[in-house]
Amino acid sequence: MQRSELLAALKQYGFIETSEAIIFLSIIAENKLRTEDKQFVHAKIVQCLAHHEDGSDYFAQLRDLKLGLEQVFDATAQD
């Protein structure tokens, strides 16, 4: 998952958790994301969903990002 892809998706949401992930990706993370960077963003997405999700389509992209990052972690763990 690319940094630009994560930023574009997260910018559609105005929650504190997504804002923290955006700031992290914009200021701290480099273009080539490390596993730790992805883990931080994943944690913020999980927090956001836990605090705000109501099961609506509005959160579908965040749910997809969460699952996509988890698949990346699973693939990395199997290597």
PDB file of N, CA and C in Angstrom, residues 21-66:
ATOM      1  N   ALA A  21      -3.048  10.335  11.530  1.00  0.00           N
ATOM      2  CA  ALA A  21      -2.418   9.478  10.524  1.00  0.00           C
ATOM      3  C   ALA A  21      -1.934  10.312   9.340  1.00  0.00           C
ATOM      4  N   ILE A  22      -2.717  11.296   8.932  1.00  0.00           N
ATOM      5  CA  ILE A  22      -2.330  12.176   7.823  1.00  0.00           C
ATOM      6  C   ILE A  22      -1.078  12.966   8.185  1.00  0.00           C
ATOM      7  N   ILE A  23      -1.054  13.525   9.372  1.00  0.00           N
ATOM      8  CA  ILE A  23       0.122  14.285   9.819  1.00  0.00           C
ATOM      9  C   ILE A  23       1.351  13.378   9.844  1.00  0.00           C
ATOM     10  N   PHE A  24       1.190  12.183  10.378  1.00  0.00           N
ATOM     11  CA  PHE A  24       2.297  11.231  10.428  1.00  0.00           C
ATOM     12  C   PHE A  24       2.821  10.931   9.025  1.00  0.00           C
ATOM     13  N   LEU A  25       1.907  10.614   8.109  1.00  0.00           N
ATOM     14  CA  LEU A  25       2.317  10.281   6.740  1.00  0.00           C
ATOM     15  C   LEU A  25       2.932  11.472   6.018  1.00  0.00           C
ATOM     16  N   SER A  26       2.444  12.668   6.316  1.00  0.00           N
ATOM     17  CA  SER A  26       2.911  13.869   5.625  1.00  0.00           C
ATOM     18  C   SER A  26       4.256  14.372   6.139  1.00  0.00           C
ATOM     19  N   ILE A  27       4.487  14.211   7.440  1.00  0.00           N
ATOM     20  CA  ILE A  27       5.656  14.835   8.048  1.00  0.00           C
ATOM     21  C   ILE A  27       6.743  13.830   8.435  1.00  0.00           C
ATOM     22  N   ILE A  28       6.344  12.701   8.959  1.00  0.00           N
ATOM     23  CA  ILE A  28       7.320  11.772   9.531  1.00  0.00           C
ATOM     24  C   ILE A  28       7.691  10.641   8.570  1.00  0.00           C
ATOM     25  N   ALA A  29       6.701  10.015   7.987  1.00  0.00           N
ATOM     26  CA  ALA A  29       6.956   8.855   7.121  1.00  0.00           C
ATOM     27  C   ALA A  29       7.602   9.292   5.809  1.00  0.00           C
ATOM     28  N   GLU A  30       8.440   8.412   5.296  1.00  0.00           N
ATOM     29  CA  GLU A  30       9.053   8.652   3.996  1.00  0.00           C
ATOM     30  C   GLU A  30       8.156   8.068   2.904  1.00  0.00           C
ATOM     31  N   ASN A  31       8.500   8.334   1.653  1.00  0.00           N
ATOM     32  CA  ASN A  31       7.678   7.837   0.545  1.00  0.00           C
ATOM     33  C   ASN A  31       7.541   6.323   0.564  1.00  0.00           C
ATOM     34  N   LYS A  32       8.640   5.636   0.831  1.00  0.00           N
ATOM     35  CA  LYS A  32       8.585   4.171   0.928  1.00  0.00           C
ATOM     36  C   LYS A  32       8.278   3.828   2.378  1.00  0.00           C
ATOM     37  N   LEU A  33       7.051   3.393   2.607  1.00  0.00           N
ATOM     38  CA  LEU A  33       6.590   3.122   3.965  1.00  0.00           C
ATOM     39  C   LEU A  33       7.224   1.858   4.532  1.00  0.00           C
ATOM     40  N   ARG A  34       7.656   1.958   5.767  1.00  0.00           N
ATOM     41  CA  ARG A  34       8.158   0.806   6.502  1.00  0.00           C
ATOM     42  C   ARG A  34       6.971   0.094   7.157  1.00  0.00           C
ATOM     43  N   THR A  35       7.194  -1.094   7.615  1.00  0.00           N
ATOM     44  CA  THR A  35       6.137  -1.849   8.305  1.00  0.00           C
ATOM     45  C   THR A  35       5.630  -1.064   9.505  1.00  0.00           C
ATOM     46  N   GLU A  36       6.529  -0.430  10.236  1.00  0.00           N
ATOM     47  CA  GLU A  36       6.143   0.339  11.418  1.00  0.00           C
ATOM     48  C   GLU A  36       5.232   1.514  11.061  1.00  0.00           C
ATOM     49  N   ASP A  37       5.491   2.127   9.921  1.00  0.00           N
ATOM     50  CA  ASP A  37       4.643   3.232   9.457  1.00  0.00           C
ATOM     51  C   ASP A  37       3.233   2.728   9.183  1.00  0.00           C
ATOM     52  N   LYS A  38       3.147   1.604   8.503  1.00  0.00           N
ATOM     53  CA  LYS A  38       1.843   1.011   8.181  1.00  0.00           C
ATOM     54  C   LYS A  38       1.118   0.582   9.449  1.00  0.00           C
ATOM     55  N   GLN A  39       1.874   0.087  10.426  1.00  0.00           N
ATOM     56  CA  GLN A  39       1.263  -0.317  11.691  1.00  0.00           C
ATOM     57  C   GLN A  39       0.667   0.880  12.430  1.00  0.00           C
ATOM     58  N   PHE A  40       1.368   2.016  12.394  1.00  0.00           N
ATOM     59  CA  PHE A  40       0.848   3.223  13.039  1.00  0.00           C
ATOM     60  C   PHE A  40      -0.450   3.665  12.376  1.00  0.00           C
ATOM     61  N   VAL A  41      -0.455   3.712  11.054  1.00  0.00           N
ATOM     62  CA  VAL A  41      -1.653   4.128  10.317  1.00  0.00           C
ATOM     63  C   VAL A  41      -2.782   3.140  10.580  1.00  0.00           C
ATOM     64  N   HIS A  42      -2.487   1.862  10.580  1.00  0.00           N
ATOM     65  CA  HIS A  42      -3.500   0.847  10.865  1.00  0.00           C
ATOM     66  C   HIS A  42      -4.109   1.072  12.249  1.00  0.00           C
ATOM     67  N   ALA A  43      -3.266   1.334  13.233  1.00  0.00           N
ATOM     68  CA  ALA A  43      -3.754   1.566  14.598  1.00  0.00           C
ATOM     69  C   ALA A  43      -4.687   2.769  14.650  1.00  0.00           C
ATOM     70  N   LYS A  44      -4.369   3.823  13.917  1.00  0.00           N
ATOM     71  CA  LYS A  44      -5.224   5.016  13.892  1.00  0.00           C
ATOM     72  C   LYS A  44      -6.558   4.716  13.209  1.00  0.00           C
ATOM     73  N   ILE A  45      -6.524   3.918  12.157  1.00  0.00           N
ATOM     74  CA  ILE A  45      -7.765   3.536  11.479  1.00  0.00           C
ATOM     75  C   ILE A  45      -8.631   2.687  12.408  1.00  0.00           C
ATOM     76  N   VAL A  46      -8.018   1.753  13.095  1.00  0.00           N
ATOM     77  CA  VAL A  46      -8.747   0.902  14.048  1.00  0.00           C
ATOM     78  C   VAL A  46      -9.385   1.763  15.132  1.00  0.00           C
ATOM     79  N   GLN A  47      -8.625   2.721  15.667  1.00  0.00           N
ATOM     80  CA  GLN A  47      -9.162   3.631  16.685  1.00  0.00           C
ATOM     81  C   GLN A  47     -10.343   4.421  16.142  1.00  0.00           C
ATOM     82  N   CYS A  48     -10.187   4.932  14.940  1.00  0.00           N
ATOM     83  CA  CYS A  48     -11.252   5.738  14.336  1.00  0.00           C
ATOM     84  C   CYS A  48     -12.521   4.907  14.173  1.00  0.00           C
ATOM     85  N   LEU A  49     -12.375   3.712  13.648  1.00  0.00           N
ATOM     86  CA  LEU A  49     -13.542   2.859  13.450  1.00  0.00           C
ATOM     87  C   LEU A  49     -14.179   2.487  14.785  1.00  0.00           C
ATOM     88  N   ALA A  50     -13.365   2.230  15.786  1.00  0.00           N
ATOM     89  CA  ALA A  50     -13.895   1.859  17.100  1.00  0.00           C
ATOM     90  C   ALA A  50     -14.690   3.006  17.724  1.00  0.00           C
ATOM     91  N   HIS A  51     -14.244   4.221  17.488  1.00  0.00           N
ATOM     92  CA  HIS A  51     -14.894   5.386  18.102  1.00  0.00           C
ATOM     93  C   HIS A  51     -16.078   5.924  17.312  1.00  0.00           C
ATOM     94  N   HIS A  52     -16.046   5.784  15.997  1.00  0.00           N
ATOM     95  CA  HIS A  52     -17.013   6.521  15.177  1.00  0.00           C
ATOM     96  C   HIS A  52     -17.879   5.680  14.240  1.00  0.00           C
ATOM     97  N   GLU A  53     -17.433   4.487  13.875  1.00  0.00           N
ATOM     98  CA  GLU A  53     -18.153   3.739  12.844  1.00  0.00           C
ATOM     99  C   GLU A  53     -19.554   3.361  13.291  1.00  0.00           C
ATOM    100  N   ASP A  54     -20.477   3.510  12.345  1.00  0.00           N
ATOM    101  CA  ASP A  54     -21.867   3.147  12.601  1.00  0.00           C
ATOM    102  C   ASP A  54     -22.367   2.098  11.596  1.00  0.00           C
ATOM    103  N   GLY A  55     -21.420   1.500  10.854  1.00  0.00           N
ATOM    104  CA  GLY A  55     -21.790   0.480   9.886  1.00  0.00           C
ATOM    105  C   GLY A  55     -22.249   1.023   8.548  1.00  0.00           C
ATOM    106  N   SER A  56     -22.233   2.334   8.388  1.00  0.00           N
ATOM    107  CA  SER A  56     -22.709   2.946   7.142  1.00  0.00           C
ATOM    108  C   SER A  56     -21.655   2.854   6.037  1.00  0.00           C
ATOM    109  N   ASP A  57     -22.116   3.125   4.814  1.00  0.00           N
ATOM    110  CA  ASP A  57     -21.225   3.129   3.655  1.00  0.00           C
ATOM    111  C   ASP A  57     -20.148   4.204   3.764  1.00  0.00           C
ATOM    112  N   TYR A  58     -20.395   5.236   4.559  1.00  0.00           N
ATOM    113  CA  TYR A  58     -19.431   6.321   4.730  1.00  0.00           C
ATOM    114  C   TYR A  58     -18.073   5.779   5.183  1.00  0.00           C
ATOM    115  N   PHE A  59     -18.087   4.726   5.978  1.00  0.00           N
ATOM    116  CA  PHE A  59     -16.853   4.179   6.532  1.00  0.00           C
ATOM    117  C   PHE A  59     -16.287   3.021   5.708  1.00  0.00           C
ATOM    118  N   ALA A  60     -16.891   2.722   4.570  1.00  0.00           N
ATOM    119  CA  ALA A  60     -16.475   1.570   3.766  1.00  0.00           C
ATOM    120  C   ALA A  60     -15.009   1.660   3.355  1.00  0.00           C
ATOM    121  N   GLN A  61     -14.563   2.835   2.948  1.00  0.00           N
ATOM    122  CA  GLN A  61     -13.172   2.965   2.502  1.00  0.00           C
ATOM    123  C   GLN A  61     -12.197   2.766   3.670  1.00  0.00           C
ATOM    124  N   LEU A  62     -12.548   3.241   4.848  1.00  0.00           N
ATOM    125  CA  LEU A  62     -11.688   3.018   6.021  1.00  0.00           C
ATOM    126  C   LEU A  62     -11.637   1.538   6.370  1.00  0.00           C
ATOM    127  N   ARG A  63     -12.779   0.864   6.287  1.00  0.00           N
ATOM    128  CA  ARG A  63     -12.789  -0.580   6.546  1.00  0.00           C
ATOM    129  C   ARG A  63     -11.918  -1.312   5.528  1.00  0.00           C
ATOM    130  N   ASP A  64     -11.995  -0.885   4.267  1.00  0.00           N
ATOM    131  CA  ASP A  64     -11.173  -1.500   3.217  1.00  0.00           C
ATOM    132  C   ASP A  64      -9.687  -1.249   3.457  1.00  0.00           C
ATOM    133  N   LEU A  65      -9.338  -0.040   3.880  1.00  0.00           N
ATOM    134  CA  LEU A  65      -7.935   0.265   4.187  1.00  0.00           C
ATOM    135  C   LEU A  65      -7.433  -0.613   5.326  1.00  0.00           C
ATOM    136  N   LYS A  66      -8.245  -0.744   6.341  1.00  0.00           N
ATOM    137  CA  LYS A  66      -7.879  -1.584   7.488  1.00  0.00           C
ATOM    138  C   LYS A  66      -7.605  -3.013   7.027  1.00  0.00           C
TER     139      LYS A  66
END
